[in-house]
Coordinates of N, CA and C in Angstrom, one line a residue:
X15 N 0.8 -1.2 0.0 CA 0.0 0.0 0.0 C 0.9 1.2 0.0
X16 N 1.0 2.3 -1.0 CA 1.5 3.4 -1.0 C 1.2 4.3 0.3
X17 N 2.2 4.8 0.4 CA 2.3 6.1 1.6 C 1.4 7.5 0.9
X18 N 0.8 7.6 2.0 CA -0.2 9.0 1.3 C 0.7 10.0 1.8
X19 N 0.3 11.8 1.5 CA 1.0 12.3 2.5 C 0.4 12.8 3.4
X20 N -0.7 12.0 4.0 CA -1.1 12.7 4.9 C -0.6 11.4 6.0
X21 N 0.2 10.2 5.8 CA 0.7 9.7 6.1 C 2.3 10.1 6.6
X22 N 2.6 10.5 5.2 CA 4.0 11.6 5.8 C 3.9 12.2 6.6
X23 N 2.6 13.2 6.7 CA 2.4 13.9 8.0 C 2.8 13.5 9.1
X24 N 1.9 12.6 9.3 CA 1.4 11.9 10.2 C 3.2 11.3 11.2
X25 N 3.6 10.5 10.2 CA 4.8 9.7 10.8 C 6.2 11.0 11.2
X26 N 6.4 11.8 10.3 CA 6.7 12.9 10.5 C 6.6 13.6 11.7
X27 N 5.2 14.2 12.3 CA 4.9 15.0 13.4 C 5.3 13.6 14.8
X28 N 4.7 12.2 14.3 CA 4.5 11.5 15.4 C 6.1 11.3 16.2
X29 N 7.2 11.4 15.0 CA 8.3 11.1 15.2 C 8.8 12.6 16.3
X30 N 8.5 13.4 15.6 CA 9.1 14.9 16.2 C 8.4 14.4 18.2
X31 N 6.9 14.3 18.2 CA 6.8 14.3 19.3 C 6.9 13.4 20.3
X32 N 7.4 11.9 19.5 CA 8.1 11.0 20.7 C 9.7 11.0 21.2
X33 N 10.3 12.2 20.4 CA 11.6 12.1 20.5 C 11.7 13.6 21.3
X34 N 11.0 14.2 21.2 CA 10.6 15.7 22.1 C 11.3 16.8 21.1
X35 N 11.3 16.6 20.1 CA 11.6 17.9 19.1 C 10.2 18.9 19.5
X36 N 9.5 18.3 19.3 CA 7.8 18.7 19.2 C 8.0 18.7 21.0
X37 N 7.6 20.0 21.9 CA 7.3 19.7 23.0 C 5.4 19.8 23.2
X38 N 5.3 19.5 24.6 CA 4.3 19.4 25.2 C 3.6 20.7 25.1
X39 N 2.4 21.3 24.5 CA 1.7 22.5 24.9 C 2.1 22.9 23.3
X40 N 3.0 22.7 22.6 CA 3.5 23.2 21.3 C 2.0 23.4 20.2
X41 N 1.3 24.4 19.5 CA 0.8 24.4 18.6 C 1.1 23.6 17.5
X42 N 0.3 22.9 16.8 CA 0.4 22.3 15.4 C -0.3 23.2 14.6
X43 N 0.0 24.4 14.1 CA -0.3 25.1 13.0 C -0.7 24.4 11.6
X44 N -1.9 24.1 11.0 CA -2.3 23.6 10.0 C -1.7 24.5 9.0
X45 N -1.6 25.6 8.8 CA -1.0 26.4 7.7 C 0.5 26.4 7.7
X46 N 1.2 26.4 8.6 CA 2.7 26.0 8.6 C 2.6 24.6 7.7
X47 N 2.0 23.9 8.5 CA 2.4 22.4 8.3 C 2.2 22.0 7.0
X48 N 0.8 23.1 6.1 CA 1.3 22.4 4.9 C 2.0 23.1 4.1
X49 N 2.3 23.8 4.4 CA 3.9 24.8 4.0 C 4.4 23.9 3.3
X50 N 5.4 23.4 5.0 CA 6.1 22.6 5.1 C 6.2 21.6 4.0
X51 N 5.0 21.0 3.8 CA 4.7 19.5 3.3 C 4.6 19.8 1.6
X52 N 4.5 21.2 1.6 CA 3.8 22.0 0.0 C 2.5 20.8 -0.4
X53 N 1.4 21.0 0.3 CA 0.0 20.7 0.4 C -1.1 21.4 0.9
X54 N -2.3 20.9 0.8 CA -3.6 21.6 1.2 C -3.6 21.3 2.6
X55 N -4.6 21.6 3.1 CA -5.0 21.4 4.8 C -5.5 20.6 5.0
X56 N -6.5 19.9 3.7 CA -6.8 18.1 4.3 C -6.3 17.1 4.9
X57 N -5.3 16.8 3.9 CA -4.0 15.7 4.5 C -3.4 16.4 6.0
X58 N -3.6 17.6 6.4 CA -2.8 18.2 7.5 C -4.0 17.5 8.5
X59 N -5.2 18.0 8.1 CA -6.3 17.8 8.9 C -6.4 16.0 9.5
X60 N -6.4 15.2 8.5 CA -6.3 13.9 8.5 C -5.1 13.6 9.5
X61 N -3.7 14.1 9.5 CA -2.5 13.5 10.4 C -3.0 14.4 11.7
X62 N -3.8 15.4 11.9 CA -3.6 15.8 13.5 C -4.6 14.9 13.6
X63 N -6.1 14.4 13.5 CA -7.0 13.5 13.8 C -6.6 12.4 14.0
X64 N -5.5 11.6 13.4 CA -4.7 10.2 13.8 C -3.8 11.1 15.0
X65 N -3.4 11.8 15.3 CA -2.3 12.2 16.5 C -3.1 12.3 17.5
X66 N -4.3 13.0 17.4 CA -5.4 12.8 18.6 C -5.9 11.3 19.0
X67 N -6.1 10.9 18.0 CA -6.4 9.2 18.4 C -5.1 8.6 19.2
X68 N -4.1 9.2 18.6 CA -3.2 7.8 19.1 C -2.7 8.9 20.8
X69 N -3.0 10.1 21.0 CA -3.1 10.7 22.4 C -1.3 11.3 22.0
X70 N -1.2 11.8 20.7 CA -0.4 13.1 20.7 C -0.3 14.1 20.6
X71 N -1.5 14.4 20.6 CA -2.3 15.3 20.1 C -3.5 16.0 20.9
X72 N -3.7 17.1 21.1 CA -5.3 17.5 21.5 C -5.7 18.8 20.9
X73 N -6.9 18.6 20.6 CA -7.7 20.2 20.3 C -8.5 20.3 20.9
X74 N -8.2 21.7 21.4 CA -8.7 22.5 22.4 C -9.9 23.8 21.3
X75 N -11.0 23.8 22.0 CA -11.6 24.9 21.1 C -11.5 26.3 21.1
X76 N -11.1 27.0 20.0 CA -10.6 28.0 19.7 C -9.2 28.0 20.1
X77 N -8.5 27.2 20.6 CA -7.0 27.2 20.5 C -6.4 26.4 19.8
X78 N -7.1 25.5 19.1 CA -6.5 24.6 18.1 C -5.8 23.4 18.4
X79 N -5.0 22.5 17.7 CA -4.6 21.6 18.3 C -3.0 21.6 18.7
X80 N -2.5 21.3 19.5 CA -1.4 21.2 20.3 C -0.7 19.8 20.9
X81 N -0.1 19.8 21.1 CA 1.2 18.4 21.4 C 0.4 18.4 23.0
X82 N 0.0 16.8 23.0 CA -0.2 16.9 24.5 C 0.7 16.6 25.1
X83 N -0.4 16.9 26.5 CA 0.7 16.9 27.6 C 1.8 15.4 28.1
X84 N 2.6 15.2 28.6 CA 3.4 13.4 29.2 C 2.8 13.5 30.6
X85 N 2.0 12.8 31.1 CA 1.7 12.4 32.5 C 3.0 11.0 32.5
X86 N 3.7 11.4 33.9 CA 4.4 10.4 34.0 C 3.8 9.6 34.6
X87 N 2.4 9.1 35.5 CA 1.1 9.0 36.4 C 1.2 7.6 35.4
X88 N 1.0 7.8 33.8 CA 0.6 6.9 32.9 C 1.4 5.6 32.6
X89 N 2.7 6.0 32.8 CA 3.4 4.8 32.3 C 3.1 3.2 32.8
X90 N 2.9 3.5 34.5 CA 2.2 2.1 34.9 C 1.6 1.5 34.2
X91 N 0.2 2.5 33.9 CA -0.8 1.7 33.2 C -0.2 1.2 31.4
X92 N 0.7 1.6 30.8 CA 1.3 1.4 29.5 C 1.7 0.4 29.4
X93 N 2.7 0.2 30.6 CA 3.7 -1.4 30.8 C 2.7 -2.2 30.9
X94 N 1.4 -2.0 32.3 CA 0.1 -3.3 32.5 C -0.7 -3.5 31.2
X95 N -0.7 -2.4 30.3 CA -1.5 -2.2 29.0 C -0.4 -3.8 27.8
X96 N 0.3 -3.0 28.1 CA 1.7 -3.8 26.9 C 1.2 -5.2 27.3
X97 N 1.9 -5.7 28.4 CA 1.9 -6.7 29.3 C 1.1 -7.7 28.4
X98 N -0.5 -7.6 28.9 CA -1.8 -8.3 28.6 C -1.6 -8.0 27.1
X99 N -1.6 -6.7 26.4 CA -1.8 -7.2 25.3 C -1.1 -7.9 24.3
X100 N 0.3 -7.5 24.1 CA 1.4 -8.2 23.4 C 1.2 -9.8 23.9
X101 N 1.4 -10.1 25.1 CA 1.2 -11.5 25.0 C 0.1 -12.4 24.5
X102 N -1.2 -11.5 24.5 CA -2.2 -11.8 23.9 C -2.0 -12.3 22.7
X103 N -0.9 -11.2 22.2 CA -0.9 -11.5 20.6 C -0.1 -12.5 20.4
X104 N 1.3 -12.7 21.4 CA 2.1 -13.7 20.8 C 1.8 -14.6 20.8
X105 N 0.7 -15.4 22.0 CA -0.2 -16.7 22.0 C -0.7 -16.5 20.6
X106 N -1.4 -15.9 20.1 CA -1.5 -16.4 18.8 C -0.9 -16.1 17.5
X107 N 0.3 -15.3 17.5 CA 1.3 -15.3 16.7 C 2.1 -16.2 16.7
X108 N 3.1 -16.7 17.7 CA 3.6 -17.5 17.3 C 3.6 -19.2 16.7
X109 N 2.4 -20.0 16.8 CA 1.7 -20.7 16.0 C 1.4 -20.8 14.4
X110 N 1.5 -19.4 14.4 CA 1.3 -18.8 12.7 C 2.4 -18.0 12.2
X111 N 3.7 -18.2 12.7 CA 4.3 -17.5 12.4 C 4.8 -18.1 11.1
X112 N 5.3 -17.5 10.0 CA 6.2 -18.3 8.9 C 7.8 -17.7 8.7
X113 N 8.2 -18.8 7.8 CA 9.9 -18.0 7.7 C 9.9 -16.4 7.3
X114 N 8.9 -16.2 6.2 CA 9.0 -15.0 6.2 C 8.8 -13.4 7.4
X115 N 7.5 -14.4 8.2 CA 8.1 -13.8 9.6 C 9.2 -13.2 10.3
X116 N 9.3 -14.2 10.1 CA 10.2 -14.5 11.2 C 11.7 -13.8 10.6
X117 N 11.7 -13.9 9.3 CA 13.2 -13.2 8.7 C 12.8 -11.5 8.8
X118 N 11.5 -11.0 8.4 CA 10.9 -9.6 8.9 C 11.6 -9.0 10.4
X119 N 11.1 -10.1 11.6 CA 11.4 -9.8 12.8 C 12.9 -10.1 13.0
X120 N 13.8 -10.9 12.2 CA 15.3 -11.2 12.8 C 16.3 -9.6 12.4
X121 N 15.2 -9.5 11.1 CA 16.1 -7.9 10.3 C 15.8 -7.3 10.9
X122 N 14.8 -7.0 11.7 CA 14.8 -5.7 12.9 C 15.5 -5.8 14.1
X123 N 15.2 -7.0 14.8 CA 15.9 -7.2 15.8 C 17.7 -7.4 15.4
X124 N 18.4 -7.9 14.5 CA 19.6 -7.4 14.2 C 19.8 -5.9 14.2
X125 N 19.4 -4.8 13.5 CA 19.2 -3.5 13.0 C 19.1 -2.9 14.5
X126 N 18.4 -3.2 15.3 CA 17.8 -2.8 16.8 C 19.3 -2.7 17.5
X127 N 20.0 -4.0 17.3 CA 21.2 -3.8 18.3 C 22.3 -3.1 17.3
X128 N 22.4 -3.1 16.4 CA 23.3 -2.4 15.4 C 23.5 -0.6 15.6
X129 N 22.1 -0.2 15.9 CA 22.0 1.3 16.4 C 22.5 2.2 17.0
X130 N 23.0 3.2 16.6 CA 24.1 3.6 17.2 C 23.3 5.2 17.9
X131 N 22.0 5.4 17.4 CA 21.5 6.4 18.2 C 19.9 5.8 18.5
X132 N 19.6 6.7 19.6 CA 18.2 6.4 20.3 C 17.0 6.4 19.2
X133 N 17.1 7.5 18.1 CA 15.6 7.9 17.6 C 16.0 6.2 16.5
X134 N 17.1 6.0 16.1 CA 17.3 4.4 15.2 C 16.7 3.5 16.0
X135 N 17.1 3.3 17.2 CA 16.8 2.2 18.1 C 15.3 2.1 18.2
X136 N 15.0 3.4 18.7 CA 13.4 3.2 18.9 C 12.6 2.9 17.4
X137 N 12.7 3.0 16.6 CA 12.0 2.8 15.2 C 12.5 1.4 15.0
X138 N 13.3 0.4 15.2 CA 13.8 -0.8 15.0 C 13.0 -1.7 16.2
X139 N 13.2 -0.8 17.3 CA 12.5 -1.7 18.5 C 11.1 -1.6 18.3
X140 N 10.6 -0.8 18.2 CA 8.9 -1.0 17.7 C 8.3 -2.0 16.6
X141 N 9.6 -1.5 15.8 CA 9.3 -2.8 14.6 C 9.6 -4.0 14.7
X142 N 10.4 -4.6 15.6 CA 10.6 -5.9 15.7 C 9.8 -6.2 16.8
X143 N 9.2 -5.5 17.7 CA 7.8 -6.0 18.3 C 7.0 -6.0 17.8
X144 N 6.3 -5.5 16.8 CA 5.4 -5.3 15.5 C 5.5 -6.6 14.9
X145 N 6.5 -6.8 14.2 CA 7.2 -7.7 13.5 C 6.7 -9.4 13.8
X146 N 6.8 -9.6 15.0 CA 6.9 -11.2 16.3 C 5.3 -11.2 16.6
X147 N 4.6 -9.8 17.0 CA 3.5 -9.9 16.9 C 2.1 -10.1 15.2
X148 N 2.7 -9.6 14.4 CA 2.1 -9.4 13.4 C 1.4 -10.5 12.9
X149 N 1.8 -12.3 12.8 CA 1.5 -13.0 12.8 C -0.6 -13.4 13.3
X150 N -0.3 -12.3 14.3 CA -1.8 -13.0 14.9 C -2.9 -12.8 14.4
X151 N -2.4 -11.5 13.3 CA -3.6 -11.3 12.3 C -5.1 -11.0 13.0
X152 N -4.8 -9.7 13.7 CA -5.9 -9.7 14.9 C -5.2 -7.8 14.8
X153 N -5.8 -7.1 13.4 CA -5.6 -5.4 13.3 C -6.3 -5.1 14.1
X154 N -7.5 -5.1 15.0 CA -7.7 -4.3 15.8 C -7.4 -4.2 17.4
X155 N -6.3 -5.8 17.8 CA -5.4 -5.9 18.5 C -3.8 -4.8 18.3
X156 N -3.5 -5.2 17.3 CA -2.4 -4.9 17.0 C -1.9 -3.3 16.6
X157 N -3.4 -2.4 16.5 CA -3.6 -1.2 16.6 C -3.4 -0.7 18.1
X158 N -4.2 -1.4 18.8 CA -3.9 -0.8 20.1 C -2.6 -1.3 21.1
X159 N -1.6 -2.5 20.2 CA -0.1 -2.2 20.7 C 0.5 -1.0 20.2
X160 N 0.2 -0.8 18.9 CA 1.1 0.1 18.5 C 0.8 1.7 19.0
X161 N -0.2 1.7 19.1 CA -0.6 3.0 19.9 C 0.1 3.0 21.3
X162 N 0.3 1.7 22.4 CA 1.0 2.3 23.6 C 2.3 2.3 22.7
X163 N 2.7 1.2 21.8 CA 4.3 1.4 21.7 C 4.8 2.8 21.5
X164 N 3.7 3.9 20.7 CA 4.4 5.3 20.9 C 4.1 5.9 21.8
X165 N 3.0 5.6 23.2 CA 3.1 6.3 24.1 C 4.4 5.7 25.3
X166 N 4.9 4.7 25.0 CA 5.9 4.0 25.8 C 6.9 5.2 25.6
X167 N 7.8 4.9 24.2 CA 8.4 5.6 23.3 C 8.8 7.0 23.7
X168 N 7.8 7.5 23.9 CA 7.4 9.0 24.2 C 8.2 9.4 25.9
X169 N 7.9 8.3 26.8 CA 8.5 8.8 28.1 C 9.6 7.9 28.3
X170 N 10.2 7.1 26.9 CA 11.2 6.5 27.0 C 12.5 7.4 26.9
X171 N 12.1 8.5 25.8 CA 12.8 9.6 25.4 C 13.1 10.2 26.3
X172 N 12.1 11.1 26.8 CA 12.0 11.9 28.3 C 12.2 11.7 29.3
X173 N 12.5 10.4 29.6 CA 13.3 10.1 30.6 C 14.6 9.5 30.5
X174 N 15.1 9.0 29.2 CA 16.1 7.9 29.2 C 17.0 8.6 27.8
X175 N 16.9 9.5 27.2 CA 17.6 9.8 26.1 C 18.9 10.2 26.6
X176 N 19.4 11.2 28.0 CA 20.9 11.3 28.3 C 21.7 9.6 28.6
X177 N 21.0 8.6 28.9 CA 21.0 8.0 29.5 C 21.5 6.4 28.3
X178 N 21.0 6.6 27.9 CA 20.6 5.6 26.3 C 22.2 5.5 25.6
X179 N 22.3 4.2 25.5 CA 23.5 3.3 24.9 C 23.4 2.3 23.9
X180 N 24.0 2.7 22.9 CA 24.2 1.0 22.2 C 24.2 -0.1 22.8
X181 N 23.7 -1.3 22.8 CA 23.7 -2.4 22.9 C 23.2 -3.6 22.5
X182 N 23.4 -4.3 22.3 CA 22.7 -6.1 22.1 C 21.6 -6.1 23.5
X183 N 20.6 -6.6 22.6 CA 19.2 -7.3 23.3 C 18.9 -8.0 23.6
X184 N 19.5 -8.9 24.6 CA 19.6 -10.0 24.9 C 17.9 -10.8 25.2
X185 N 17.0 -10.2 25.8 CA 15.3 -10.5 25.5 C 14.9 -10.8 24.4
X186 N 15.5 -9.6 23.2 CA 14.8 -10.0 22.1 C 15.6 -11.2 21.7
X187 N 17.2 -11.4 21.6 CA 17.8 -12.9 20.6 C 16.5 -14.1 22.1
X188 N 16.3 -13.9 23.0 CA 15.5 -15.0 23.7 C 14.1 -15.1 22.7
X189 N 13.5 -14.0 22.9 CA 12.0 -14.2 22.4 C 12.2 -14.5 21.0
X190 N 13.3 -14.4 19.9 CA 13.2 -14.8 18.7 C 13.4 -16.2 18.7
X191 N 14.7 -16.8 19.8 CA 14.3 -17.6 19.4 C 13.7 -19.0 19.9
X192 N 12.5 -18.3 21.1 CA 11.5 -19.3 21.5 C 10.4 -19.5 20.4
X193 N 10.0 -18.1 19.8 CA 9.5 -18.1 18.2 C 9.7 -19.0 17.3
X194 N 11.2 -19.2 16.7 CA 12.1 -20.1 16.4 C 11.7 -21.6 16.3
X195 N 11.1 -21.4 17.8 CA 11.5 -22.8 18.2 C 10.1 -23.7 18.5
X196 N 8.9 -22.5 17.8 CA 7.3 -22.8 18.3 C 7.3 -23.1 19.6
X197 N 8.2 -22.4 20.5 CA 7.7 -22.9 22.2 C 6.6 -21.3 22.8
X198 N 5.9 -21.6 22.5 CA 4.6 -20.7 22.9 C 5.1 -19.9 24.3
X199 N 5.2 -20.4 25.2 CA 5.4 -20.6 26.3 C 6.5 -19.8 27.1
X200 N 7.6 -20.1 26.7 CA 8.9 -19.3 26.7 C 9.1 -18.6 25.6
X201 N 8.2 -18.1 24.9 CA 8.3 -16.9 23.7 C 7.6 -15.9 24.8
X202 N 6.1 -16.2 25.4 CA 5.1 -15.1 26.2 C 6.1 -14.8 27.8
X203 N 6.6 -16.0 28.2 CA 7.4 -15.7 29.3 C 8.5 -14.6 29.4
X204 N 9.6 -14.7 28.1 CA 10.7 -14.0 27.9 C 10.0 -12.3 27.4
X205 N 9.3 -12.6 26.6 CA 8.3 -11.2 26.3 C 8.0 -10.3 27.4
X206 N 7.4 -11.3 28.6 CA 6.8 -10.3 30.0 C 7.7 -10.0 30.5
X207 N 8.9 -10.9 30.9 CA 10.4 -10.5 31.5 C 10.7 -9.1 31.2
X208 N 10.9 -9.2 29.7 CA 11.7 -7.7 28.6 C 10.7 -6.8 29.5
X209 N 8.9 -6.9 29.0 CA 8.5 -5.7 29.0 C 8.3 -5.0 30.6
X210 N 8.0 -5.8 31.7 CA 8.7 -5.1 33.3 C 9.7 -5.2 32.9
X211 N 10.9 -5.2 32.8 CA 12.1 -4.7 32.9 C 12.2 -3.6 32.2
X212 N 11.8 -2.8 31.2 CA 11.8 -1.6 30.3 C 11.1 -1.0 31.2
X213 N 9.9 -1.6 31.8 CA 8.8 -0.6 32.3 C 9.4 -0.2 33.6

């Protein structure tokens, strides 16, 4: 499926405000933005309406829409959110996973530890959770991981970006390859491990 640009938009702004270019309370000027983009206001209209859905976003009346606010109150409930649902998914991902899968999720998770900066790492790490999950063929599951994975994302930056190193993943070479290995079991186990331990 081709990328629209109101898709560019979209990944564009979402990127700016999980990495904090884009701060909290910041205007999203629709007339800048399609400046920026050299477009109309539809496509602009379209990416703040997905940034509100996915909670980057809010419009306020008569003030327009703006970058919301990071409650750090939330992250609890993101890790318990992840938690139940990712394993939800790998129970039935990994059953159906195929080689092509599986070689999707090993190129991200190689690429993940290869990274040599945070905003790489986070776009590889998302994807090779994406990636391991994708299998379960369950879009309106898999919509609402990827929506916490950028609210995760978002106070991973803001709290962990002075902090953030290169390294090998040792959770994910486990969870790929319980995948690997169709052990259901120790795929959802090693999964919950990684995700309290991030959280």
């Amino acid at each position: 499926m081709s990328e629209t640009i109101s898709d560019k938009i979209f990944e564009s702004l979402s990127l700016q405000i999980v990495t904090g270019v884009l701060e909290a309370g910041v205007k999203l000027r629709q007339d800048h933005i399609a400046r920026d983009f050299n477009t109309s206001h539809v496509p602009v209209r379209e990416a703040l309406l997905r940034l509100e859905a996915r909670g980057l976003a809010e419009s306020l009346p008569r003030r327009g829409t703006r970058v919301s606010a990071l409650d750090p109150a939330e992250i609890r409930e993101i890790v318990e959110m992840r938690v139940s649902l990712e394993l939800l998914a790998l129970s039935y991902a990994v059953p159906q996973a195929r080689a092509a899968d599986l070689e999707v999720a090993h190129h991200h998770m190689v690429a993940c530890d290869r990274a040599t900066d945070m905003a790489t790492w986070d776009v590889e790490n998302r994807a090779f959770h994406m990636a391991i999950l994708a299998p379960c063929q369950m879009p309106r599951l898999l919509n609402s991981v990827e929506d916490l994975h950028l609210a995760a994302a978002r106070h991973l930056f803001a709290h962990w970006q002075s902090r953030w190193r290169p390294r090998v993943d040792h959770d994910h070479a486990a969870i790929f390859q319980a995948i690997e290995q169709r052990d259901t079991g120790a795929a959802c186990a090693a999964l919950k491990r990684h995700l309290r331990r991030v959280g």
